[in-house]
Amino acid sequence: MRQNALLSGLVVMALAACGAGEKETRTSPEATPNTTTGEPARIEMERLSDIVKVLASDEFEGRAPGTPGGTKTVQFLIEQFTELGLEPGGRDGAWTQAVPMIQTQVQSPATMQFSAGGDSQVLEMQTDIEASTVRPVESIAINAPVVFVGFGAYAPEREWDDYGDIDLRGKVALFLVNDPDFAAAPDEPVAGRFGNRRMTYYGRWTYKFEEAARRGAAAALVIHETKAAGYGWNVASSSPGKNLAVVAAEPTDDPITLQGWLHGDAAATLMASAGHDLDELRVRARSPEFEAFELDDVAFEADLAVTVDNIESSNVLAKLPGSSRPDEVLMVSAHWDAYGLGEPDAEGRTVRPGANDDALGTAGVLEIARVLAAGPPLERSVVFAAWTAEESGLLGSEAYANDPIYPLEKTVANLTLDILQTAGPARDVILVGEGQSELEDDLARAAATQDRVVTPENLPENGLFFRADHFSLARGGVPVLLIMGIAGGADLVDGGREAGDQWIADYIENCYHQTCDAWSSDWDLRGAAADVELFRLILDDLGNSQRWPKWKEGSEFKAIREQSAAARPSM
Ligand SMILES: [Zn+2]
């Protein structure tokens, strides 16, 4: 196979030679010789690069779930894990876990508009609005009043209720993005109620759609703002009219009929014609006294045709069984999917190859598997997961957490790689979700062995802690750790924090979820390899430990973990 030839005969490049300052760790087992070179197995940049080069090639068509490129990706990963000598990690000796999904696509032309008084404001899909449905219906017809719900948070534990007595049934809920205090000045009454700059779950669009559904709304639209969302309109509108959802084993609340984003300019126009000022409403919505209100004489109208497809995709799972406590599981994961094919860019490219996001993380998982498989067995099992459909809303990991192959209460930790930076070695590693779990102390110890330090993410308002697959496991109580190369500029050996921030700014602006997220021979993978090595060090340590890292005081996931404490030996 082409890819296997690619992965053989590589030049061994130890990290130590690359300025990452790596040293032998206190907990590593005796170095295990690499069979061909006599050197200990290490995370190798060449291998990371070669795996990404394959996964991000045109042949894989951007790895969208339910496409030939997706199928090819799953086959490639199975071949890789097989070659590394791992065992299938699914049920009954399977390498995969099926993830059945429903895909809906709003057909174009899609007609939507606001009518305010006698005037109508036409909404162009992808320019003014991005709207899709999770319902398997062939048509959608909405003509309903519009309710501005502010941030739409119902948070009794924070003494906050944006809804009051308003009845949302059958109506269209219009939300601000993020949570009520992210833009607040320190002296505003709301400051600190929602974690200050740190985004709480109330700030995520997923929460907003869930809350709208609980209240019987027909539709929910979130007003896009780049800073508050953490990404631009190009990202929010990159898959117009398309939605993918896991087929739930037990259907819960009826989902809303239509959901999506409204461009900030379109929202400002709407508010002006309804006699309001959007900027003024943004300030008002930060007040504890704010209550949702219906816009006078305004309706949202949609008349849409929808195609519905059943899609079957798969998570890929492999394992190294533990030598003495195999039922205690450490999990390391990344998502194999990317954005598939899109509109041609200026150079005519249509494949959105997701090279940094997250072919590189997936390559990291494979490299950790290779290095651990070459070493002595660990006492605990290590499960390697490559999730599908992360980009469609963390669906593969959600499906796993709904139906875990290894009980979540005996899963020691989940370590997730999602986007690694390719700008070179760094003096630090960025921590997402500071204060959540004791795993951040594990990360700090591992980083210290590389003469690196841990720096908390600099944009906690972006809510990255809720935007990667580790969150699906966290919801089930599993302590998690995420390394995400866009969580904050690393302090690069070459150029410092400024260069790290610049790399992220360029990546988000030009490449994130776009055709430009491609493999490059110019990548400097020393920093990425060092980050992958951090996870290997943590796995090595926890793999022979009886320790069960805990959630920290104040974490929203602590209580759920404690409910299952009886399932774990006390240590
Ligand atoms: Zn990703």
Coordinates of C-alpha atoms and ligand atoms in Angstrom, one line a residue:
M1 CA 0.0 0.0 0.0
R2 CA 1.1 3.5 -0.8
Q3 CA 0.6 4.7 2.8
N4 CA 2.5 1.8 4.3
A5 CA 5.5 2.4 2.0
L6 CA 5.3 6.0 3.2
L7 CA 5.5 5.0 6.8
S8 CA 8.5 2.6 6.5
G9 CA 12.1 3.4 6.4
L10 CA 11.8 6.7 8.2
V11 CA 14.7 8.6 9.5
V12 CA 14.6 8.6 13.3
M13 CA 14.5 12.1 14.6
A14 CA 14.6 12.2 18.3
L15 CA 12.9 15.2 19.9
A16 CA 15.9 15.8 22.0
A17 CA 17.8 16.8 18.8
C18 CA 15.2 19.3 17.9
G19 CA 15.4 21.9 20.7
A20 CA 12.3 20.8 22.6
G21 CA 14.6 20.2 25.5
E22 CA 13.2 16.8 26.3
K23 CA 14.8 14.7 29.0
E24 CA 14.3 11.2 30.3
T25 CA 11.3 11.2 32.7
R26 CA 11.2 9.9 36.2
T27 CA 8.3 7.5 35.4
S28 CA 9.2 6.1 32.0
P29 CA 9.9 2.4 31.9
E30 CA 13.3 1.4 30.7
A31 CA 13.7 2.7 27.1
T32 CA 12.6 0.0 24.7
P33 CA 14.8 -0.4 21.7
N34 CA 13.4 0.3 18.3
T35 CA 13.8 -3.0 16.5
T36 CA 15.5 -1.5 13.5
T37 CA 17.7 1.2 15.0
G38 CA 18.3 0.2 18.5
E39 CA 17.1 3.6 19.6
P40 CA 14.1 3.9 22.1
A41 CA 10.8 4.4 20.3
R42 CA 9.9 8.0 20.3
I43 CA 7.3 10.3 18.8
E44 CA 8.7 11.0 15.3
M45 CA 7.9 14.1 13.3
E46 CA 8.5 12.4 10.0
R47 CA 5.8 9.9 10.9
L48 CA 3.4 12.6 12.0
S49 CA 4.0 14.4 8.7
D50 CA 3.6 11.3 6.5
I51 CA 0.3 10.3 8.1
V52 CA -1.1 13.8 7.7
K53 CA 0.1 13.9 4.1
V54 CA -2.0 10.8 3.4
L55 CA -5.1 11.8 5.3
A56 CA -5.1 15.3 4.0
S57 CA -4.5 14.2 0.4
D58 CA -7.1 14.8 -2.3
E59 CA -7.7 11.1 -2.4
F60 CA -9.4 11.3 1.0
E61 CA -11.7 14.2 -0.2
G62 CA -11.7 16.0 3.1
R63 CA -12.8 13.0 5.1
A64 CA -16.5 13.8 5.5
P65 CA -18.5 11.2 7.3
G66 CA -20.7 9.1 5.0
T67 CA -18.5 9.8 1.9
P68 CA -16.0 7.5 0.1
G69 CA -13.3 9.7 1.6
G70 CA -14.7 8.9 5.1
T71 CA -14.7 5.2 4.3
K72 CA -11.2 5.3 3.0
T73 CA -10.1 7.1 6.3
V74 CA -11.6 4.4 8.4
Q75 CA -9.9 1.7 6.4
F76 CA -6.6 3.5 6.6
L77 CA -6.8 3.8 10.4
I78 CA -7.7 0.1 10.8
E79 CA -4.6 -0.8 8.6
Q80 CA -2.4 1.4 10.7
F81 CA -3.6 0.1 14.1
T82 CA -3.3 -3.5 12.7
E83 CA 0.2 -2.9 11.5
L84 CA 1.2 -1.5 14.9
G85 CA 0.0 -4.7 16.5
L86 CA -2.9 -3.3 18.5
E87 CA -6.1 -5.2 19.3
P88 CA -9.5 -4.2 17.9
G89 CA -11.1 -1.9 20.5
G90 CA -14.7 -2.2 19.5
R91 CA -17.3 -4.8 20.6
D92 CA -16.9 -8.5 19.5
G93 CA -13.4 -8.0 18.1
A94 CA -14.5 -5.1 15.8
W95 CA -12.3 -2.2 15.0
T96 CA -15.2 0.1 14.7
Q97 CA -18.3 1.4 16.5
A98 CA -21.2 2.2 14.2
V99 CA -22.4 5.8 14.4
P100 CA -25.8 6.1 12.6
M101 CA -26.7 9.6 11.7
I102 CA -29.4 11.6 9.9
Q103 CA -28.2 14.2 7.5
T104 CA -30.5 16.9 6.3
Q105 CA -29.8 19.5 3.6
V106 CA -32.0 22.5 3.1
Q107 CA -32.3 22.9 -0.7
S108 CA -31.5 26.0 -2.5
P109 CA -32.9 28.4 -3.4
A110 CA -33.9 28.7 0.3
T111 CA -36.5 31.4 0.9
M112 CA -36.5 33.1 4.2
Q113 CA -37.4 36.5 5.3
F114 CA -38.4 38.8 8.2
S115 CA -41.5 40.9 7.7
A116 CA -41.6 44.0 9.9
G117 CA -44.7 46.1 9.5
G118 CA -45.3 46.2 5.8
D119 CA -41.6 45.7 4.8
S120 CA -39.8 42.5 4.2
Q121 CA -36.2 41.7 4.7
V122 CA -35.1 38.9 2.5
L123 CA -32.5 36.6 4.0
E124 CA -29.9 35.0 1.7
M125 CA -28.6 31.7 2.8
Q126 CA -24.9 31.9 3.7
T127 CA -24.9 35.7 3.3
D128 CA -27.4 36.7 5.9
I129 CA -28.4 33.4 7.5
E130 CA -27.2 29.9 8.0
A131 CA -30.2 27.6 8.9
S132 CA -30.6 23.9 9.0
T133 CA -32.8 21.3 10.7
V134 CA -32.2 18.2 12.8
R135 CA -35.7 16.9 11.9
P136 CA -36.0 14.3 9.2
V137 CA -38.7 16.3 7.4
E138 CA -39.1 17.0 3.7
S139 CA -40.3 20.5 4.0
I140 CA -40.4 23.3 6.5
A141 CA -42.9 26.1 6.6
I142 CA -42.7 28.7 9.4
N143 CA -44.5 31.9 9.7
A144 CA -44.1 32.9 13.3
P145 CA -43.5 35.8 15.7
V146 CA -39.9 36.6 16.8
V147 CA -38.8 36.8 20.4
F148 CA -35.5 38.4 21.4
V149 CA -34.3 36.3 24.4
G150 CA -31.0 38.0 25.0
F151 CA -28.4 35.4 25.9
G152 CA -31.2 33.0 26.5
A153 CA -29.8 31.6 29.8
Y154 CA -32.0 29.9 32.3
A155 CA -29.6 29.4 35.2
P156 CA -31.4 29.2 38.5
E157 CA -28.1 28.3 40.3
R158 CA -26.7 31.6 39.1
E159 CA -30.0 33.4 39.9
W160 CA -30.5 34.2 36.2
D161 CA -33.5 33.8 34.0
D162 CA -33.7 35.5 30.6
Y163 CA -37.2 34.1 29.9
G164 CA -39.5 35.3 32.7
D165 CA -43.1 34.5 31.7
I166 CA -42.6 34.5 27.9
D167 CA -44.3 31.8 26.0
L168 CA -41.9 30.5 23.2
R169 CA -44.1 27.8 21.8
G170 CA -44.3 27.9 18.0
K171 CA -42.2 31.1 17.9
V172 CA -38.7 32.0 16.7
A173 CA -36.2 32.7 19.4
L174 CA -33.4 35.1 18.6
F175 CA -30.3 34.7 20.8
L176 CA -27.1 36.6 21.5
V177 CA -24.0 34.5 21.3
N178 CA -21.9 33.7 24.4
D179 CA -23.1 34.2 28.0
P180 CA -24.3 37.3 29.8
D181 CA -21.0 38.5 31.4
F182 CA -18.4 37.8 28.7
A183 CA -18.4 41.4 27.5
A184 CA -19.3 43.0 30.9
A185 CA -17.1 45.6 32.6
P186 CA -15.9 44.5 36.1
D187 CA -18.4 46.9 37.8
E188 CA -21.5 45.6 36.1
P189 CA -23.8 43.6 38.3
V190 CA -23.5 40.6 35.9
A191 CA -19.7 40.4 36.1
G192 CA -18.6 37.0 37.4
R193 CA -22.0 35.4 37.3
F194 CA -21.0 33.4 34.2
G195 CA -17.3 32.8 34.8
N196 CA -16.3 36.2 33.6
R197 CA -14.5 35.9 30.3
R198 CA -14.6 32.1 30.5
M199 CA -17.5 30.8 28.4
T200 CA -19.9 28.7 30.4
Y201 CA -22.1 26.1 28.7
Y202 CA -24.9 28.7 28.6
G203 CA -22.8 30.5 26.0
R204 CA -22.7 27.6 23.5
W205 CA -25.1 27.5 20.6
T206 CA -25.8 23.9 21.5
Y207 CA -27.2 25.0 24.9
K208 CA -29.3 27.7 23.2
F209 CA -30.9 25.2 20.8
E210 CA -31.5 22.8 23.6
E211 CA -33.2 25.4 25.7
A212 CA -35.3 26.6 22.8
A213 CA -36.4 23.1 22.2
R214 CA -37.3 22.6 25.9
R215 CA -39.6 25.7 25.6
G216 CA -41.3 24.5 22.4
A217 CA -39.8 27.1 20.0
A218 CA -40.3 26.5 16.3
A219 CA -36.8 27.9 15.5
A220 CA -33.8 29.4 17.1
L221 CA -31.3 31.8 15.5
V222 CA -28.1 33.0 17.2
I223 CA -26.9 36.4 16.2
H224 CA -23.3 36.0 15.0
E225 CA -20.5 38.2 16.4
T226 CA -17.0 37.1 15.6
K227 CA -15.4 38.0 19.0
A228 CA -18.2 36.5 21.1
A229 CA -18.5 33.3 19.0
G230 CA -14.7 32.8 18.7
Y231 CA -14.9 32.4 15.0
G232 CA -15.9 34.4 11.9
W233 CA -19.0 34.3 9.7
N234 CA -17.1 32.3 7.2
V235 CA -16.8 29.4 9.7
A236 CA -20.4 29.8 11.0
S237 CA -21.7 29.6 7.4
S238 CA -19.3 27.1 5.9
S239 CA -21.9 24.3 5.5
P240 CA -25.1 26.2 4.6
G241 CA -28.3 24.3 5.2
K242 CA -26.6 21.1 6.2
N243 CA -27.0 19.3 9.5
L244 CA -25.9 15.9 10.9
A245 CA -27.3 14.4 14.0
V246 CA -26.8 11.1 15.9
V247 CA -29.8 8.9 15.7
A248 CA -30.8 8.8 19.4
A249 CA -31.5 5.5 21.0
E250 CA -34.3 7.1 23.0
P251 CA -35.7 10.3 21.4
T252 CA -35.8 13.0 24.0
D253 CA -37.4 16.5 23.7
D254 CA -38.7 17.3 20.2
P255 CA -36.0 19.3 18.6
I256 CA -36.7 22.7 17.1
T257 CA -37.6 22.8 13.4
L258 CA -35.0 25.2 12.3
Q259 CA -31.8 26.3 13.8
G260 CA -28.8 28.4 12.8
W261 CA -27.0 31.7 12.7
L262 CA -28.1 35.1 11.7
H263 CA -25.5 37.5 10.4
G264 CA -24.9 40.5 12.7
D265 CA -25.7 43.0 10.0
A266 CA -29.0 41.3 9.2
A267 CA -29.8 41.3 12.9
A268 CA -29.0 45.0 13.2
T269 CA -31.3 45.7 10.2
L270 CA -34.1 43.7 11.7
M271 CA -33.8 45.4 15.0
A272 CA -33.8 48.8 13.4
S273 CA -36.9 48.1 11.5
A274 CA -38.6 46.8 14.6
G275 CA -37.7 50.1 16.4
H276 CA -34.7 48.8 18.4
D277 CA -31.0 49.2 18.4
L278 CA -29.0 46.0 18.5
D279 CA -26.0 47.5 20.3
E280 CA -28.3 48.9 23.0
L281 CA -30.0 45.5 23.3
R282 CA -26.7 43.8 23.8
V283 CA -26.1 46.0 26.8
R284 CA -29.6 45.5 28.1
A285 CA -29.3 41.8 27.9
R286 CA -26.4 41.9 30.4
S287 CA -28.7 43.2 33.1
P288 CA -30.2 40.8 35.6
E289 CA -33.5 42.6 35.0
F290 CA -33.6 41.7 31.3
E291 CA -36.5 39.7 30.1
A292 CA -37.2 38.2 26.7
F293 CA -39.7 40.2 24.6
E294 CA -41.6 39.7 21.4
L295 CA -40.7 42.1 18.6
D296 CA -43.8 44.1 17.7
D297 CA -45.4 43.3 14.4
V298 CA -42.4 41.1 13.2
A299 CA -42.6 37.7 11.7
F300 CA -40.0 35.2 10.4
E301 CA -41.1 33.3 7.3
A302 CA -39.4 30.2 5.9
D303 CA -40.6 27.9 3.1
L304 CA -38.0 25.3 2.6
A305 CA -37.5 21.9 0.9
V306 CA -35.2 19.5 2.7
T307 CA -33.5 16.3 1.6
V308 CA -33.0 13.6 4.3
D309 CA -30.3 10.9 4.2
N310 CA -29.4 8.2 6.6
I311 CA -25.7 8.2 7.0
E312 CA -23.7 5.5 8.7
S313 CA -20.2 6.4 9.8
S314 CA -17.8 4.8 12.4
N315 CA -15.6 5.5 15.2
V316 CA -12.3 3.6 15.0
L317 CA -11.2 2.0 18.3
A318 CA -8.0 0.1 19.1
K319 CA -6.5 -1.0 22.4
L320 CA -3.5 -2.2 24.3
P321 CA -4.8 -4.4 27.0
G322 CA -3.5 -3.7 30.5
S323 CA -1.3 -6.4 32.0
S324 CA -2.8 -6.5 35.5
R325 CA -5.9 -4.2 35.6
P326 CA -7.2 -4.3 32.1
D327 CA -10.7 -3.0 33.1
E328 CA -9.2 0.3 34.1
V329 CA -9.0 2.3 30.9
L330 CA -7.0 5.3 29.7
M331 CA -8.3 6.8 26.5
V332 CA -6.5 9.0 24.0
S333 CA -8.4 10.3 21.1
A334 CA -8.7 12.6 18.1
H335 CA -11.3 13.1 15.4
W336 CA -10.7 11.6 12.0
D337 CA -13.3 13.6 10.1
A338 CA -12.9 17.0 8.4
Y339 CA -15.1 19.2 6.3
G340 CA -15.2 17.3 3.0
L341 CA -15.7 19.1 -0.3
G342 CA -16.8 22.7 -0.5
E343 CA -17.0 25.6 -2.9
P344 CA -13.9 26.2 -5.0
D345 CA -11.5 28.6 -3.6
A346 CA -9.5 31.2 -5.6
E347 CA -7.2 28.5 -6.8
G348 CA -10.0 26.1 -7.6
R349 CA -9.4 23.8 -4.7
T350 CA -12.6 22.1 -3.3
V351 CA -11.1 19.7 -0.8
R352 CA -11.1 21.0 2.8
P353 CA -8.4 18.6 4.0
G354 CA -8.4 19.4 7.7
A355 CA -4.6 18.8 8.0
N356 CA -4.0 20.5 11.3
D357 CA -7.6 19.9 12.3
D358 CA -7.4 17.1 13.0
A359 CA -5.4 14.8 10.8
L360 CA -2.4 15.9 12.8
G361 CA -4.1 15.0 16.1
T362 CA -5.1 11.6 14.6
A363 CA -1.5 11.1 13.6
G364 CA -0.5 11.9 17.2
V365 CA -2.8 9.2 18.4
L366 CA -1.3 6.7 16.0
E367 CA 2.2 7.7 17.1
I368 CA 1.4 7.3 20.7
A369 CA 0.0 3.9 19.9
R370 CA 3.2 2.9 18.1
V371 CA 5.5 4.1 20.9
L372 CA 3.4 2.5 23.7
A373 CA 3.1 -0.8 21.7
A374 CA 6.9 -0.9 21.4
G375 CA 7.3 -0.5 25.1
P376 CA 6.6 -2.9 28.0
P377 CA 2.8 -3.4 28.7
L378 CA 1.1 -1.0 31.1
E379 CA -0.9 -2.3 34.0
R380 CA -4.0 -0.4 32.8
S381 CA -5.5 -0.7 29.3
V382 CA -5.0 2.2 26.8
V383 CA -7.8 2.7 24.3
F384 CA -7.1 4.7 21.1
A385 CA -10.2 6.4 19.6
A386 CA -10.5 8.1 16.3
W387 CA -13.9 9.8 16.3
T388 CA -16.2 10.5 13.4
A389 CA -18.3 13.6 12.9
E390 CA -16.7 15.9 15.4
E391 CA -17.1 18.8 13.0
S392 CA -20.9 18.1 12.8
G393 CA -21.2 18.7 16.6
L394 CA -19.0 16.1 18.4
L395 CA -21.3 13.4 17.2
G396 CA -18.9 10.4 17.1
S397 CA -17.8 11.0 20.7
E398 CA -21.4 11.7 21.7
A399 CA -22.5 8.3 20.3
Y400 CA -19.6 6.6 22.2
A401 CA -20.5 8.4 25.5
N402 CA -24.2 7.4 25.0
D403 CA -23.1 3.8 24.5
P404 CA -19.6 3.4 26.0
I405 CA -17.7 0.2 25.1
Y406 CA -15.6 0.7 28.3
P407 CA -17.6 1.8 31.3
L408 CA -17.1 5.5 31.8
E409 CA -16.9 5.1 35.6
K410 CA -13.8 2.9 35.1
T411 CA -12.3 5.2 32.4
V412 CA -9.4 6.9 34.2
A413 CA -9.0 9.8 31.8
N414 CA -9.6 10.9 28.3
L415 CA -6.8 12.8 26.6
T416 CA -7.8 14.6 23.4
L417 CA -5.6 16.0 20.6
D418 CA -7.6 18.5 18.4
I419 CA -5.5 20.8 16.2
L420 CA -1.8 21.0 16.8
Q421 CA 0.3 24.0 15.9
T422 CA 2.9 23.6 13.2
A423 CA 5.0 26.7 14.0
G424 CA 7.8 25.0 15.9
P425 CA 9.0 24.2 19.5
A426 CA 7.4 26.1 22.4
R427 CA 8.5 26.9 25.9
D428 CA 5.0 26.2 27.1
V429 CA 1.8 24.2 26.5
I430 CA -1.6 25.8 26.5
L431 CA -4.1 24.5 29.0
V432 CA -7.8 24.5 28.1
G433 CA -10.3 24.7 31.0
E434 CA -8.0 25.7 33.9
G435 CA -9.2 24.5 37.3
Q436 CA -11.3 21.6 35.9
S437 CA -9.3 18.5 36.9
E438 CA -6.2 17.2 38.5
L439 CA -5.0 16.1 35.0
E440 CA -3.7 19.7 34.6
D441 CA -1.2 18.8 37.3
D442 CA -0.2 15.7 35.3
L443 CA 0.3 17.9 32.3
A444 CA 2.5 20.3 34.3
R445 CA 4.7 17.4 35.5
A446 CA 5.0 16.0 32.0
A447 CA 5.8 19.5 30.7
A448 CA 8.5 20.0 33.3
T449 CA 10.4 17.0 32.0
Q450 CA 10.6 18.9 28.7
D451 CA 11.6 22.1 30.5
R452 CA 8.3 23.5 29.6
V453 CA 5.5 25.1 31.6
V454 CA 1.7 25.2 31.4
T455 CA 0.0 28.4 30.4
P456 CA -3.8 28.8 30.7
E457 CA -5.6 29.5 27.5
N458 CA -5.9 33.2 26.8
L459 CA -9.4 33.2 25.3
P460 CA -11.5 31.2 27.7
E461 CA -14.5 33.2 26.4
N462 CA -14.3 31.1 23.3
G463 CA -15.5 28.1 25.2
L464 CA -13.0 25.7 23.6
F465 CA -13.5 23.4 26.6
F466 CA -17.0 22.7 25.2
R467 CA -15.9 22.5 21.6
A468 CA -13.9 19.3 21.3
D469 CA -14.7 15.6 21.8
H470 CA -13.3 15.4 25.3
F471 CA -16.4 17.3 26.3
S472 CA -18.6 14.3 25.4
L473 CA -16.6 12.2 27.9
A474 CA -16.5 15.0 30.5
R475 CA -20.3 15.1 30.4
G476 CA -20.2 11.4 31.4
G477 CA -17.9 12.3 34.4
V478 CA -14.6 11.2 32.9
P479 CA -11.7 13.6 33.7
V480 CA -10.4 15.0 30.5
L481 CA -7.4 16.9 29.1
L482 CA -7.4 18.7 25.8
I483 CA -4.4 20.0 23.8
M484 CA -5.7 22.3 21.1
G485 CA -3.3 24.4 19.1
I486 CA -5.7 27.4 18.8
A487 CA -6.4 27.7 22.5
G488 CA -3.8 30.5 22.8
G489 CA -0.5 31.5 21.3
A490 CA 2.3 29.3 22.5
D491 CA 5.6 30.9 23.7
L492 CA 7.5 29.8 20.7
V493 CA 11.3 29.3 21.0
D494 CA 11.5 31.3 17.8
G495 CA 9.6 34.5 18.1
G496 CA 7.9 34.1 21.5
R497 CA 4.2 34.5 22.4
E498 CA 3.8 37.1 19.6
A499 CA 4.8 34.6 17.0
G500 CA 2.5 32.0 18.6
D501 CA -0.4 34.4 18.5
Q502 CA 0.3 35.3 14.9
W503 CA 0.3 31.7 13.9
I504 CA -3.2 31.2 15.4
A505 CA -4.5 34.5 13.9
D506 CA -3.3 33.4 10.4
Y507 CA -4.7 29.9 10.8
I508 CA -8.1 31.0 12.0
E509 CA -8.4 33.8 9.4
N510 CA -7.3 31.8 6.4
C511 CA -7.3 28.1 7.0
Y512 CA -9.6 26.9 9.8
H513 CA -12.2 24.6 8.2
Q514 CA -11.1 25.9 4.8
T515 CA -9.2 24.5 1.8
C516 CA -6.0 26.0 3.1
D517 CA -5.9 23.7 6.1
A518 CA -3.5 21.5 4.1
W519 CA -0.4 19.5 4.7
S520 CA 2.8 21.5 4.0
S521 CA 6.4 20.5 3.7
D522 CA 7.2 23.8 5.5
W523 CA 5.6 22.7 8.7
D524 CA 7.8 22.8 11.8
L525 CA 6.5 19.8 13.7
R526 CA 8.9 20.0 16.7
G527 CA 6.2 21.7 18.9
A528 CA 3.5 19.3 17.8
A529 CA 5.7 16.2 18.4
A530 CA 6.6 17.6 21.9
D531 CA 2.9 18.1 22.7
V532 CA 2.1 14.5 21.6
E533 CA 4.9 13.3 23.7
L534 CA 3.3 15.0 26.7
F535 CA 0.3 12.7 26.4
R536 CA 2.5 9.7 26.0
L537 CA 4.3 10.6 29.2
I538 CA 1.0 11.0 31.1
L539 CA -0.2 7.7 29.7
D540 CA 3.0 6.0 30.7
D541 CA 2.7 7.4 34.2
L542 CA -1.1 6.8 34.8
G543 CA -0.8 3.4 33.0
N544 CA 1.2 1.9 35.9
S545 CA -0.5 4.0 38.6
Q546 CA -3.4 3.3 40.9
R547 CA -4.3 6.9 40.9
W548 CA -7.7 8.2 39.7
P549 CA -7.4 11.8 38.8
K550 CA -10.3 13.8 40.1
W551 CA -12.3 16.8 39.0
K552 CA -11.4 19.9 41.0
E553 CA -13.7 21.8 43.4
G554 CA -16.1 24.0 41.4
S555 CA -16.0 21.9 38.3
E556 CA -19.5 21.3 36.8
F557 CA -18.5 17.6 36.2
K558 CA -17.4 16.7 39.7
A559 CA -20.8 15.6 41.0
I560 CA -21.4 13.2 38.2
R561 CA -18.0 11.5 38.7
E562 CA -18.6 11.2 42.4
Q563 CA -21.9 9.4 41.8
S564 CA -20.0 6.4 40.4
A565 CA -17.2 6.4 43.0
A566 CA -18.2 3.0 44.2
A567 CA -17.1 1.5 40.9
R568 CA -13.5 2.5 41.4
P569 CA -10.9 1.3 43.9
S570 CA -10.2 4.1 46.4
M571 CA -6.8 5.6 45.8
Ligands
ZN1 ZN -11.1 19.7 15.3

